[in-house]
């Protein structure tokens, strides 16, 4: 009965979430759901062109396109000419005078107007080299998906990290994903690729809305985005509604990127997909193929988890030797696995990219003709469930929150310039093959009706410069008095009911911020301790405080400190400020969790401190009597209360209602 009641509660909550986060513009005549209108292009499968060139739209049945505009934050709008209609295919001409950029398409139809971010990437000329920014396994979630980082260190539990690090940072999958997308958009890559598990739960509409908005901002900054689905995106009902098709291809000059669907538990593409891929390759002879799929093809952890070099074996004659290197998912269907590798050789495919295992892996397969074929796998960019650093076992290989840059040229050569790979005796010896982003470059965004504030944490060895797009309320301006990054406003524009500001920034090493608002923020945050878990902490045992905190612009810092009965600050390892982590990934959620250290029997004072981007501070205190049941929550003379505007908390019942969902979703790796 309890389980049934819980299911009903969750269903009601899910329905409310769906109603509240559906990706539609405030302007009712706009729609952001591409699948109501098109098969392709899609938010993660853009069209490409050069000035004066053509591209094709593939419409849904019964949709009549009346006009098409291309607009970016800096350029347009350009009216695009419809050249031809053939069934569901609409051939569109790109103006000769269009400026190269990544464009929104505003497609007016008899069913309404579709606003399609990342709809069209225009190149000045077709590139002869692709610089591919690469993320994978972002696992964006509306629930809790948090790990802890400090420099090169990473742990699932803050208690392990606090012994070696003075400033552990909770990194939610939403922040991790947005940080990586933001960083690579600043690096002038040709495009960004996501190799699947874009969200953590395939039915989580809120999470898909979040990754959609991250994609939209990235494209608005000029970075083309291409994505495929993973097993966590399966069944792909919401994925195909908001992001893109199950499998597809995109051409960029003489490069062709083919995305395959390896399914959910299946873990490999179907034979129908393989035959479709062969048809596409036969139609694009002379192109340089790049194949994307989620589950890695080569994966032999018993031999060498990190990968290696395979030389001189041919899948047609040496399959019995080659199949020992094939991962268990692909190996479950030897016919598909063998056919795919035969195609790699036949069509001279130089690069395939995958994810899934939350670990970097590098395989170089050299066929009998001496052609090199790179099978690369990337660690998780957003999920904390990967091997920690330091590792949990002496023989395990550690990893981190990672991304990478892969460079491929028209002659088929492949390199990863940021991360050289160490190979000894045909085995990979490198622990970290990926770049530590977002591990050492984090972007915390806060978007409200009052303004947009961004906190940067840059622990890389140099400053980071490039374009960043902010979604802002109309009329908001950068406040230089509280902005300490170097910036230049490149442009502002309203597109489809949303205001965007494109800013070139230089983020220095350390902690910095960028604030865009309608006026100076003079209001203090509001902070409230909802409850402790357990209610009466046990001596020498870890416990947690659940906190409700909010600010009209956003909280820059939220943390706990503990004082003993003599007024001394309590430390745990190297840490004396215990950071709050978000209880969910929902935008502007105001519920947080603070994991607190074991305390000896005695009386303590717990303080929860909230600080906004203008330095306004709120403090709430709670007396802790460890070893008794007399823990008090009444304010003391040192407490600070504030009355900033926002959602009200209506008594204990509301507090419990706010808390139940994060508790149910917490730590579901």
mmCIF file with all atom_site columns, N, CA, C and O in Angstrom, residues 242-286:
data_model
loop_
_atom_site.group_PDB
_atom_site.id
_atom_site.type_symbol
_atom_site.label_atom_id
_atom_site.label_alt_id
_atom_site.label_comp_id
_atom_site.label_asym_id
_atom_site.label_entity_id
_atom_site.label_seq_id
_atom_site.pdbx_PDB_ins_code
_atom_site.Cartn_x
_atom_site.Cartn_y
_atom_site.Cartn_z
_atom_site.occupancy
_atom_site.B_iso_or_equiv
_atom_site.pdbx_formal_charge
_atom_site.auth_seq_id
_atom_site.auth_comp_id
_atom_site.auth_asym_id
_atom_site.auth_atom_id
_atom_site.pdbx_PDB_model_num
ATOM 1   N N  . UNK A 1 242 ? 12.214 16.107 -28.167 1.00 0.00 ? 242 UNK A N  1
ATOM 2   C CA . UNK A 1 242 ? 12.864 17.383 -27.885 1.00 0.00 ? 242 UNK A CA 1
ATOM 3   C C  . UNK A 1 242 ? 14.236 17.562 -28.521 1.00 0.00 ? 242 UNK A C  1
ATOM 4   O O  . UNK A 1 242 ? 14.633 18.689 -28.817 1.00 0.00 ? 242 UNK A O  1
ATOM 5   N N  . UNK A 1 243 ? 15.013 16.471 -28.705 1.00 0.00 ? 243 UNK A N  1
ATOM 6   C CA . UNK A 1 243 ? 16.411 16.640 -29.107 1.00 0.00 ? 243 UNK A CA 1
ATOM 7   C C  . UNK A 1 243 ? 16.696 16.225 -30.541 1.00 0.00 ? 243 UNK A C  1
ATOM 8   O O  . UNK A 1 243 ? 17.273 17.007 -31.306 1.00 0.00 ? 243 UNK A O  1
ATOM 9   N N  . UNK A 1 244 ? 16.373 14.995 -30.915 1.00 0.00 ? 244 UNK A N  1
ATOM 10  C CA . UNK A 1 244 ? 16.733 14.570 -32.261 1.00 0.00 ? 244 UNK A CA 1
ATOM 11  C C  . UNK A 1 244 ? 16.318 13.146 -32.547 1.00 0.00 ? 244 UNK A C  1
ATOM 12  O O  . UNK A 1 244 ? 15.807 12.440 -31.677 1.00 0.00 ? 244 UNK A O  1
ATOM 13  N N  . UNK A 1 245 ? 16.569 12.682 -33.774 1.00 0.00 ? 245 UNK A N  1
ATOM 14  C CA . UNK A 1 245 ? 16.188 11.323 -34.176 1.00 0.00 ? 245 UNK A CA 1
ATOM 15  C C  . UNK A 1 245 ? 17.124 10.279 -33.590 1.00 0.00 ? 245 UNK A C  1
ATOM 16  O O  . UNK A 1 245 ? 18.206 10.589 -33.091 1.00 0.00 ? 245 UNK A O  1
ATOM 17  N N  . UNK A 1 246 ? 16.719 9.015  -33.678 1.00 0.00 ? 246 UNK A N  1
ATOM 18  C CA . UNK A 1 246 ? 17.500 7.911  -33.125 1.00 0.00 ? 246 UNK A CA 1
ATOM 19  C C  . UNK A 1 246 ? 18.802 7.718  -33.885 1.00 0.00 ? 246 UNK A C  1
ATOM 20  O O  . UNK A 1 246 ? 19.832 7.434  -33.284 1.00 0.00 ? 246 UNK A O  1
ATOM 21  N N  . UNK A 1 247 ? 18.772 7.798  -35.194 1.00 0.00 ? 247 UNK A N  1
ATOM 22  C CA . UNK A 1 247 ? 20.003 7.721  -35.974 1.00 0.00 ? 247 UNK A CA 1
ATOM 23  C C  . UNK A 1 247 ? 19.882 8.655  -37.166 1.00 0.00 ? 247 UNK A C  1
ATOM 24  O O  . UNK A 1 247 ? 18.783 9.012  -37.598 1.00 0.00 ? 247 UNK A O  1
ATOM 25  N N  . UNK A 1 248 ? 21.022 9.083  -37.695 1.00 0.00 ? 248 UNK A N  1
ATOM 26  C CA . UNK A 1 248 ? 21.036 10.193 -38.642 1.00 0.00 ? 248 UNK A CA 1
ATOM 27  C C  . UNK A 1 248 ? 22.422 10.309 -39.264 1.00 0.00 ? 248 UNK A C  1
ATOM 28  O O  . UNK A 1 248 ? 23.365 9.612  -38.862 1.00 0.00 ? 248 UNK A O  1
ATOM 29  N N  . UNK A 1 249 ? 22.550 11.233 -40.205 1.00 0.00 ? 249 UNK A N  1
ATOM 30  C CA . UNK A 1 249 ? 23.883 11.640 -40.646 1.00 0.00 ? 249 UNK A CA 1
ATOM 31  C C  . UNK A 1 249 ? 23.887 13.138 -40.917 1.00 0.00 ? 249 UNK A C  1
ATOM 32  O O  . UNK A 1 249 ? 22.860 13.739 -41.235 1.00 0.00 ? 249 UNK A O  1
ATOM 33  N N  . UNK A 1 250 ? 25.062 13.741 -40.749 1.00 0.00 ? 250 UNK A N  1
ATOM 34  C CA . UNK A 1 250 ? 25.287 15.163 -40.999 1.00 0.00 ? 250 UNK A CA 1
ATOM 35  C C  . UNK A 1 250 ? 26.558 15.283 -41.828 1.00 0.00 ? 250 UNK A C  1
ATOM 36  O O  . UNK A 1 250 ? 27.568 14.641 -41.499 1.00 0.00 ? 250 UNK A O  1
ATOM 37  N N  . UNK A 1 251 ? 26.530 16.079 -42.874 1.00 0.00 ? 251 UNK A N  1
ATOM 38  C CA . UNK A 1 251 ? 27.747 16.310 -43.664 1.00 0.00 ? 251 UNK A CA 1
ATOM 39  C C  . UNK A 1 251 ? 28.285 17.707 -43.376 1.00 0.00 ? 251 UNK A C  1
ATOM 40  O O  . UNK A 1 251 ? 27.523 18.663 -43.194 1.00 0.00 ? 251 UNK A O  1
ATOM 41  N N  . UNK A 1 252 ? 29.616 17.795 -43.321 1.00 0.00 ? 252 UNK A N  1
ATOM 42  C CA . UNK A 1 252 ? 30.314 19.079 -43.204 1.00 0.00 ? 252 UNK A CA 1
ATOM 43  C C  . UNK A 1 252 ? 31.409 19.054 -44.260 1.00 0.00 ? 252 UNK A C  1
ATOM 44  O O  . UNK A 1 252 ? 32.476 18.475 -44.045 1.00 0.00 ? 252 UNK A O  1
ATOM 45  N N  . UNK A 1 253 ? 31.128 19.622 -45.412 1.00 0.00 ? 253 UNK A N  1
ATOM 46  C CA . UNK A 1 253 ? 32.081 19.534 -46.512 1.00 0.00 ? 253 UNK A CA 1
ATOM 47  C C  . UNK A 1 253 ? 32.280 18.082 -46.915 1.00 0.00 ? 253 UNK A C  1
ATOM 48  O O  . UNK A 1 253 ? 31.334 17.387 -47.266 1.00 0.00 ? 253 UNK A O  1
ATOM 49  N N  . UNK A 1 254 ? 33.529 17.594 -46.828 1.00 0.00 ? 254 UNK A N  1
ATOM 50  C CA . UNK A 1 254 ? 33.842 16.216 -47.190 1.00 0.00 ? 254 UNK A CA 1
ATOM 51  C C  . UNK A 1 254 ? 33.834 15.270 -45.986 1.00 0.00 ? 254 UNK A C  1
ATOM 52  O O  . UNK A 1 254 ? 34.247 14.110 -46.107 1.00 0.00 ? 254 UNK A O  1
ATOM 53  N N  . UNK A 1 255 ? 33.370 15.758 -44.842 1.00 0.00 ? 255 UNK A N  1
ATOM 54  C CA . UNK A 1 255 ? 33.222 14.895 -43.672 1.00 0.00 ? 255 UNK A CA 1
ATOM 55  C C  . UNK A 1 255 ? 31.762 14.469 -43.549 1.00 0.00 ? 255 UNK A C  1
ATOM 56  O O  . UNK A 1 255 ? 30.853 15.261 -43.807 1.00 0.00 ? 255 UNK A O  1
ATOM 57  N N  . UNK A 1 256 ? 31.537 13.233 -43.137 1.00 0.00 ? 256 UNK A N  1
ATOM 58  C CA . UNK A 1 256 ? 30.185 12.779 -42.852 1.00 0.00 ? 256 UNK A CA 1
ATOM 59  C C  . UNK A 1 256 ? 30.165 12.155 -41.459 1.00 0.00 ? 256 UNK A C  1
ATOM 60  O O  . UNK A 1 256 ? 30.964 11.266 -41.145 1.00 0.00 ? 256 UNK A O  1
ATOM 61  N N  . UNK A 1 257 ? 29.282 12.679 -40.613 1.00 0.00 ? 257 UNK A N  1
ATOM 62  C CA . UNK A 1 257 ? 29.112 12.182 -39.246 1.00 0.00 ? 257 UNK A CA 1
ATOM 63  C C  . UNK A 1 257 ? 27.844 11.350 -39.209 1.00 0.00 ? 257 UNK A C  1
ATOM 64  O O  . UNK A 1 257 ? 26.753 11.850 -39.517 1.00 0.00 ? 257 UNK A O  1
ATOM 65  N N  . UNK A 1 258 ? 27.981 10.082 -38.826 1.00 0.00 ? 258 UNK A N  1
ATOM 66  C CA . UNK A 1 258 ? 26.842 9.166  -38.771 1.00 0.00 ? 258 UNK A CA 1
ATOM 67  C C  . UNK A 1 258 ? 26.599 8.791  -37.316 1.00 0.00 ? 258 UNK A C  1
ATOM 68  O O  . UNK A 1 258 ? 27.510 8.307  -36.626 1.00 0.00 ? 258 UNK A O  1
ATOM 69  N N  . UNK A 1 259 ? 25.391 9.033  -36.846 1.00 0.00 ? 259 UNK A N  1
ATOM 70  C CA . UNK A 1 259 ? 25.016 8.655  -35.494 1.00 0.00 ? 259 UNK A CA 1
ATOM 71  C C  . UNK A 1 259 ? 24.168 7.401  -35.500 1.00 0.00 ? 259 UNK A C  1
ATOM 72  O O  . UNK A 1 259 ? 23.150 7.333  -36.202 1.00 0.00 ? 259 UNK A O  1
ATOM 73  N N  . UNK A 1 260 ? 24.586 6.388  -34.729 1.00 0.00 ? 260 UNK A N  1
ATOM 74  C CA . UNK A 1 260 ? 23.849 5.127  -34.620 1.00 0.00 ? 260 UNK A CA 1
ATOM 75  C C  . UNK A 1 260 ? 23.199 5.005  -33.248 1.00 0.00 ? 260 UNK A C  1
ATOM 76  O O  . UNK A 1 260 ? 23.639 5.633  -32.277 1.00 0.00 ? 260 UNK A O  1
ATOM 77  N N  . UNK A 1 261 ? 22.188 4.180  -33.158 1.00 0.00 ? 261 UNK A N  1
ATOM 78  C CA . UNK A 1 261 ? 21.469 3.926  -31.905 1.00 0.00 ? 261 UNK A CA 1
ATOM 79  C C  . UNK A 1 261 ? 21.794 2.515  -31.436 1.00 0.00 ? 261 UNK A C  1
ATOM 80  O O  . UNK A 1 261 ? 21.390 1.540  -32.073 1.00 0.00 ? 261 UNK A O  1
ATOM 81  N N  . UNK A 1 262 ? 22.537 2.401  -30.319 1.00 0.00 ? 262 UNK A N  1
ATOM 82  C CA . UNK A 1 262 ? 22.858 1.070  -29.786 1.00 0.00 ? 262 UNK A CA 1
ATOM 83  C C  . UNK A 1 262 ? 21.804 0.582  -28.792 1.00 0.00 ? 262 UNK A C  1
ATOM 84  O O  . UNK A 1 262 ? 22.014 -0.434 -28.117 1.00 0.00 ? 262 UNK A O  1
ATOM 85  N N  . UNK A 1 263 ? 20.680 1.304  -28.712 1.00 0.00 ? 263 UNK A N  1
ATOM 86  C CA . UNK A 1 263 ? 19.552 0.823  -27.928 1.00 0.00 ? 263 UNK A CA 1
ATOM 87  C C  . UNK A 1 263 ? 19.731 1.009  -26.435 1.00 0.00 ? 263 UNK A C  1
ATOM 88  O O  . UNK A 1 263 ? 20.555 1.795  -25.962 1.00 0.00 ? 263 UNK A O  1
ATOM 89  N N  . UNK A 1 264 ? 18.936 0.252  -25.680 1.00 0.00 ? 264 UNK A N  1
ATOM 90  C CA . UNK A 1 264 ? 19.014 0.299  -24.230 1.00 0.00 ? 264 UNK A CA 1
ATOM 91  C C  . UNK A 1 264 ? 19.847 -0.845 -23.704 1.00 0.00 ? 264 UNK A C  1
ATOM 92  O O  . UNK A 1 264 ? 21.073 -0.820 -23.728 1.00 0.00 ? 264 UNK A O  1
ATOM 93  N N  . UNK A 1 265 ? 19.179 -1.907 -23.262 1.00 0.00 ? 265 UNK A N  1
ATOM 94  C CA . UNK A 1 265 ? 19.911 -3.084 -22.780 1.00 0.00 ? 265 UNK A CA 1
ATOM 95  C C  . UNK A 1 265 ? 20.601 -3.833 -23.916 1.00 0.00 ? 265 UNK A C  1
ATOM 96  O O  . UNK A 1 265 ? 21.535 -4.596 -23.672 1.00 0.00 ? 265 UNK A O  1
ATOM 97  N N  . UNK A 1 266 ? 20.167 -3.610 -25.155 1.00 0.00 ? 266 UNK A N  1
ATOM 98  C CA . UNK A 1 266 ? 20.766 -4.329 -26.285 1.00 0.00 ? 266 UNK A CA 1
ATOM 99  C C  . UNK A 1 266 ? 22.250 -4.011 -26.409 1.00 0.00 ? 266 UNK A C  1
ATOM 100 O O  . UNK A 1 266 ? 23.095 -4.900 -26.459 1.00 0.00 ? 266 UNK A O  1
ATOM 101 N N  . UNK A 1 267 ? 22.598 -2.735 -26.523 1.00 0.00 ? 267 UNK A N  1
ATOM 102 C CA . UNK A 1 267 ? 23.992 -2.326 -26.490 1.00 0.00 ? 267 UNK A CA 1
ATOM 103 C C  . UNK A 1 267 ? 24.738 -2.384 -27.809 1.00 0.00 ? 267 UNK A C  1
ATOM 104 O O  . UNK A 1 267 ? 25.964 -2.254 -27.826 1.00 0.00 ? 267 UNK A O  1
ATOM 105 N N  . UNK A 1 268 ? 24.042 -2.536 -28.924 1.00 0.00 ? 268 UNK A N  1
ATOM 106 C CA . UNK A 1 268 ? 24.681 -2.522 -30.246 1.00 0.00 ? 268 UNK A CA 1
ATOM 107 C C  . UNK A 1 268 ? 23.603 -2.160 -31.275 1.00 0.00 ? 268 UNK A C  1
ATOM 108 O O  . UNK A 1 268 ? 22.403 -2.338 -31.022 1.00 0.00 ? 268 UNK A O  1
ATOM 109 N N  . UNK A 1 269 ? 23.993 -1.632 -32.434 1.00 0.00 ? 269 UNK A N  1
ATOM 110 C CA . UNK A 1 269 ? 22.994 -1.286 -33.445 1.00 0.00 ? 269 UNK A CA 1
ATOM 111 C C  . UNK A 1 269 ? 22.404 -2.541 -34.083 1.00 0.00 ? 269 UNK A C  1
ATOM 112 O O  . UNK A 1 269 ? 23.037 -3.608 -34.096 1.00 0.00 ? 269 UNK A O  1
ATOM 113 N N  . UNK A 1 270 ? 21.210 -2.415 -34.606 1.00 0.00 ? 270 UNK A N  1
ATOM 114 C CA . UNK A 1 270 ? 20.590 -3.536 -35.298 1.00 0.00 ? 270 UNK A CA 1
ATOM 115 C C  . UNK A 1 270 ? 21.223 -3.705 -36.675 1.00 0.00 ? 270 UNK A C  1
ATOM 116 O O  . UNK A 1 270 ? 21.877 -2.798 -37.202 1.00 0.00 ? 270 UNK A O  1
ATOM 117 N N  . UNK A 1 271 ? 20.984 -4.852 -37.286 1.00 0.00 ? 271 UNK A N  1
ATOM 118 C CA . UNK A 1 271 ? 21.488 -5.082 -38.638 1.00 0.00 ? 271 UNK A CA 1
ATOM 119 C C  . UNK A 1 271 ? 20.837 -4.112 -39.626 1.00 0.00 ? 271 UNK A C  1
ATOM 120 O O  . UNK A 1 271 ? 21.480 -3.676 -40.601 1.00 0.00 ? 271 UNK A O  1
ATOM 121 N N  . UNK A 1 272 ? 19.586 -3.735 -39.377 1.00 0.00 ? 272 UNK A N  1
ATOM 122 C CA . UNK A 1 272 ? 18.934 -2.743 -40.243 1.00 0.00 ? 272 UNK A CA 1
ATOM 123 C C  . UNK A 1 272 ? 19.700 -1.425 -40.218 1.00 0.00 ? 272 UNK A C  1
ATOM 124 O O  . UNK A 1 272 ? 19.857 -0.767 -41.256 1.00 0.00 ? 272 UNK A O  1
ATOM 125 N N  . UNK A 1 273 ? 20.166 -1.017 -39.041 1.00 0.00 ? 273 UNK A N  1
ATOM 126 C CA . UNK A 1 273 ? 20.956 0.215  -38.942 1.00 0.00 ? 273 UNK A CA 1
ATOM 127 C C  . UNK A 1 273 ? 22.281 0.086  -39.687 1.00 0.00 ? 273 UNK A C  1
ATOM 128 O O  . UNK A 1 273 ? 22.731 1.031  -40.350 1.00 0.00 ? 273 UNK A O  1
ATOM 129 N N  . UNK A 1 274 ? 22.913 -1.074 -39.552 1.00 0.00 ? 274 UNK A N  1
ATOM 130 C CA . UNK A 1 274 ? 24.182 -1.288 -40.250 1.00 0.00 ? 274 UNK A CA 1
ATOM 131 C C  . UNK A 1 274 ? 23.970 -1.183 -41.760 1.00 0.00 ? 274 UNK A C  1
ATOM 132 O O  . UNK A 1 274 ? 24.763 -0.546 -42.480 1.00 0.00 ? 274 UNK A O  1
ATOM 133 N N  . UNK A 1 275 ? 22.896 -1.768 -42.239 1.00 0.00 ? 275 UNK A N  1
ATOM 134 C CA . UNK A 1 275 ? 22.616 -1.707 -43.678 1.00 0.00 ? 275 UNK A CA 1
ATOM 135 C C  . UNK A 1 275 ? 22.271 -0.280 -44.102 1.00 0.00 ? 275 UNK A C  1
ATOM 136 O O  . UNK A 1 275 ? 22.648 0.152  -45.205 1.00 0.00 ? 275 UNK A O  1
ATOM 137 N N  . UNK A 1 276 ? 21.552 0.455  -43.230 1.00 0.00 ? 276 UNK A N  1
ATOM 138 C CA . UNK A 1 276 ? 21.287 1.872  -43.524 1.00 0.00 ? 276 UNK A CA 1
ATOM 139 C C  . UNK A 1 276 ? 22.597 2.655  -43.579 1.00 0.00 ? 276 UNK A C  1
ATOM 140 O O  . UNK A 1 276 ? 22.796 3.480  -44.481 1.00 0.00 ? 276 UNK A O  1
ATOM 141 N N  . UNK A 1 277 ? 23.507 2.400  -42.631 1.00 0.00 ? 277 UNK A N  1
ATOM 142 C CA . UNK A 1 277 ? 24.812 3.063  -42.619 1.00 0.00 ? 277 UNK A CA 1
ATOM 143 C C  . UNK A 1 277 ? 25.570 2.771  -43.916 1.00 0.00 ? 277 UNK A C  1
ATOM 144 O O  . UNK A 1 277 ? 26.165 3.684  -44.523 1.00 0.00 ? 277 UNK A O  1
ATOM 145 N N  . UNK A 1 278 ? 25.555 1.520  -44.365 1.00 0.00 ? 278 UNK A N  1
ATOM 146 C CA . UNK A 1 278 ? 26.240 1.157  -45.611 1.00 0.00 ? 278 UNK A CA 1
ATOM 147 C C  . UNK A 1 278 ? 25.643 1.910  -46.802 1.00 0.00 ? 278 UNK A C  1
ATOM 148 O O  . UNK A 1 278 ? 26.378 2.370  -47.689 1.00 0.00 ? 278 UNK A O  1
ATOM 149 N N  . UNK A 1 279 ? 24.322 2.045  -46.816 1.00 0.00 ? 279 UNK A N  1
ATOM 150 C CA . UNK A 1 279 ? 23.665 2.790  -47.902 1.00 0.00 ? 279 UNK A CA 1
ATOM 151 C C  . UNK A 1 279 ? 24.125 4.245  -47.901 1.00 0.00 ? 279 UNK A C  1
ATOM 152 O O  . UNK A 1 279 ? 24.441 4.813  -48.960 1.00 0.00 ? 279 UNK A O  1
ATOM 153 N N  . UNK A 1 280 ? 24.177 4.851  -46.706 1.00 0.00 ? 280 UNK A N  1
ATOM 154 C CA . UNK A 1 280 ? 24.617 6.245  -46.596 1.00 0.00 ? 280 UNK A CA 1
ATOM 155 C C  . UNK A 1 280 ? 26.063 6.384  -47.068 1.00 0.00 ? 280 UNK A C  1
ATOM 156 O O  . UNK A 1 280 ? 26.408 7.306  -47.818 1.00 0.00 ? 280 UNK A O  1
ATOM 157 N N  . UNK A 1 281 ? 26.923 5.454  -46.658 1.00 0.00 ? 281 UNK A N  1
ATOM 158 C CA . UNK A 1 281 ? 28.336 5.525  -47.049 1.00 0.00 ? 281 UNK A CA 1
ATOM 159 C C  . UNK A 1 281 ? 28.512 5.318  -48.546 1.00 0.00 ? 281 UNK A C  1
ATOM 160 O O  . UNK A 1 281 ? 29.357 5.965  -49.186 1.00 0.00 ? 281 UNK A O  1
ATOM 161 N N  . UNK A 1 282 ? 27.713 4.444  -49.115 1.00 0.00 ? 282 UNK A N  1
ATOM 162 C CA . UNK A 1 282 ? 27.791 4.236  -50.568 1.00 0.00 ? 282 UNK A CA 1
ATOM 163 C C  . UNK A 1 282 ? 27.346 5.481  -51.340 1.00 0.00 ? 282 UNK A C  1
ATOM 164 O O  . UNK A 1 282 ? 27.837 5.749  -52.442 1.00 0.00 ? 282 UNK A O  1
ATOM 165 N N  . UNK A 1 283 ? 26.418 6.230  -50.748 1.00 0.00 ? 283 UNK A N  1
ATOM 166 C CA . UNK A 1 283 ? 25.935 7.454  -51.385 1.00 0.00 ? 283 UNK A CA 1
ATOM 167 C C  . UNK A 1 283 ? 26.899 8.622  -51.175 1.00 0.00 ? 283 UNK A C  1
ATOM 168 O O  . UNK A 1 283 ? 26.727 9.680  -51.788 1.00 0.00 ? 283 UNK A O  1
ATOM 169 N N  . UNK A 1 284 ? 27.877 8.456  -50.298 1.00 0.00 ? 284 UNK A N  1
ATOM 170 C CA . UNK A 1 284 ? 28.810 9.544  -49.977 1.00 0.00 ? 284 UNK A CA 1
ATOM 171 C C  . UNK A 1 284 ? 30.249 9.046  -50.112 1.00 0.00 ? 284 UNK A C  1
ATOM 172 O O  . UNK A 1 284 ? 31.080 9.249  -49.226 1.00 0.00 ? 284 UNK A O  1
ATOM 173 N N  . UNK A 1 285 ? 30.528 8.403  -51.223 1.00 0.00 ? 285 UNK A N  1
ATOM 174 C CA . UNK A 1 285 ? 31.891 7.934  -51.463 1.00 0.00 ? 285 UNK A CA 1
ATOM 175 C C  . UNK A 1 285 ? 32.827 9.135  -51.616 1.00 0.00 ? 285 UNK A C  1
ATOM 176 O O  . UNK A 1 285 ? 32.477 10.138 -52.230 1.00 0.00 ? 285 UNK A O  1
ATOM 177 N N  . UNK A 1 286 ? 34.022 9.013  -51.039 1.00 0.00 ? 286 UNK A N  1
ATOM 178 C CA . UNK A 1 286 ? 34.965 10.120 -51.052 1.00 0.00 ? 286 UNK A CA 1
ATOM 179 C C  . UNK A 1 286 ? 34.878 10.991 -49.821 1.00 0.00 ? 286 UNK A C  1
ATOM 180 O O  . UNK A 1 286 ? 35.730 11.865 -49.613 1.00 0.00 ? 286 UNK A O  1
#
